[in-house]
Amino acid sequence: QQPVQSPQAVILREGEDAVINCSSSKALYSVHWYRQKHGEAPVFLMILLKGGEQKGHDKISASFNEKKQQSSLYLTASQLSYSGTYFCGTAANAGGTSYGKLTFGQGTILTVHP
Amino acid sequence: DTGVSQDPRHKITKRGQNVTFRCDPISEHNRLYWYRQTLGQGPEFLTYFQNEAQLEKSRLLSDRFSAERPKGSFSTLEIQRTEQGDSAMYLCASSPKVRLGETQYFGPGTRLLVL
């Protein structure tokens, strides 16, 4: 079953912050976040493993709440280059291991204006 | 260090024709995945390989679709008797097999248009 992302779209001005959420009804092994620009392939941002960890990369960070099967992506002080569609991909938990395949959400369109 | 490459990047074909796409994963990545993406949607899983073994196939993969990875390196995805509904971006991704989760790196995709 496909994870649900919210919101579907976000419009920001440069320097503003945004949060994108990803919820699954399945027990998850990992959550993967990607950004995709129009006509291009998805670009890997970060991976979070079960255990409630939080990761950060420059001004983009993410958290994974294993109990709620939810992940959130935090974009702070947004830049024009952050514009694109953000996807979460989830790997289901099967006996403590992942089979590897990702199930992607429907995407969140982020637009950053000057 | 080269990334995942796919060939061709674009393919236009007529309904009923067969098409074949190629994916070259990142060197030494032993897992390879195929996904399909239609406009406005996230990628949908089609199949994946660990080395040359095809370990899982989606129900989306009808009998017109076949994938191979004969020597555990590059992979091909063939669609026989193409239909207009097959028009999509076909994405390949690869990952190393590590214990604590795998990062999948995507190639640029092959955009298929069936007329």
mmCIF file with all atom_site columns, C-alpha atoms in Angstrom, chain A residues 29-30 47 49-50 93-100, chain B residues 30-31 50 95-103:
data_model
loop_
_atom_site.group_PDB
_atom_site.id
_atom_site.type_symbol
_atom_site.label_atom_id
_atom_site.label_alt_id
_atom_site.label_comp_id
_atom_site.label_asym_id
_atom_site.label_entity_id
_atom_site.label_seq_id
_atom_site.pdbx_PDB_ins_code
_atom_site.Cartn_x
_atom_site.Cartn_y
_atom_site.Cartn_z
_atom_site.occupancy
_atom_site.B_iso_or_equiv
_atom_site.pdbx_formal_charge
_atom_site.auth_seq_id
_atom_site.auth_comp_id
_atom_site.auth_asym_id
_atom_site.auth_atom_id
_atom_site.pdbx_PDB_model_num
ATOM 1  C CA . TYR A 1 29  ? 12.147 -0.961  7.834  1.00 0.00 ? 29  TYR A CA 1
ATOM 2  C CA . SER A 1 30  ? 13.342 2.276   6.272  1.00 0.00 ? 30  SER A CA 1
ATOM 3  C CA . ILE A 1 47  ? 17.645 7.313   4.271  1.00 0.00 ? 47  ILE A CA 1
ATOM 4  C CA . LEU A 1 49  ? 16.174 3.305   9.388  1.00 0.00 ? 49  LEU A CA 1
ATOM 5  C CA . LYS A 1 50  ? 13.779 2.003   11.994 1.00 0.00 ? 50  LYS A CA 1
ATOM 6  C CA . ASN A 1 93  ? 9.758  -4.574  7.549  1.00 0.00 ? 93  ASN A CA 1
ATOM 7  C CA . ALA A 1 94  ? 9.901  -8.310  7.044  1.00 0.00 ? 94  ALA A CA 1
ATOM 8  C CA . GLY A 1 95  ? 11.342 -10.166 9.980  1.00 0.00 ? 95  GLY A CA 1
ATOM 9  C CA . GLY A 1 96  ? 13.792 -7.365  10.673 1.00 0.00 ? 96  GLY A CA 1
ATOM 10 C CA . THR A 1 97  ? 15.129 -7.112  7.153  1.00 0.00 ? 97  THR A CA 1
ATOM 11 C CA . SER A 1 98  ? 14.142 -5.244  4.054  1.00 0.00 ? 98  SER A CA 1
ATOM 12 C CA . TYR A 1 99  ? 13.436 -6.914  0.764  1.00 0.00 ? 99  TYR A CA 1
ATOM 13 C CA . GLY A 1 100 ? 14.713 -3.758  -0.844 1.00 0.00 ? 100 GLY A CA 1
ATOM 14 C CA . ASN B 2 30  ? 24.696 -6.140  -6.781 1.00 0.00 ? 30  ASN B CA 1
ATOM 15 C CA . ARG B 2 31  ? 21.063 -5.055  -6.473 1.00 0.00 ? 31  ARG B CA 1
ATOM 16 C CA . GLN B 2 50  ? 20.229 -9.510  -6.668 1.00 0.00 ? 50  GLN B CA 1
ATOM 17 C CA . SER B 2 95  ? 22.198 -0.343  -4.616 1.00 0.00 ? 95  SER B CA 1
ATOM 18 C CA . PRO B 2 96  ? 24.899 -2.170  -2.763 1.00 0.00 ? 96  PRO B CA 1
ATOM 19 C CA . LYS B 2 97  ? 23.701 -4.930  -0.478 1.00 0.00 ? 97  LYS B CA 1
ATOM 20 C CA . VAL B 2 98  ? 24.526 -3.802  3.019  1.00 0.00 ? 98  VAL B CA 1
ATOM 21 C CA . ARG B 2 99  ? 23.119 -4.931  6.294  1.00 0.00 ? 99  ARG B CA 1
ATOM 22 C CA . LEU B 2 100 ? 21.403 -1.782  7.487  1.00 0.00 ? 100 LEU B CA 1
ATOM 23 C CA . GLY B 2 101 ? 19.326 -0.685  4.543  1.00 0.00 ? 101 GLY B CA 1
ATOM 24 C CA . GLU B 2 102 ? 20.289 0.234   1.053  1.00 0.00 ? 102 GLU B CA 1
ATOM 25 C CA . THR B 2 103 ? 20.367 3.532   -0.758 1.00 0.00 ? 103 THR B CA 1
#
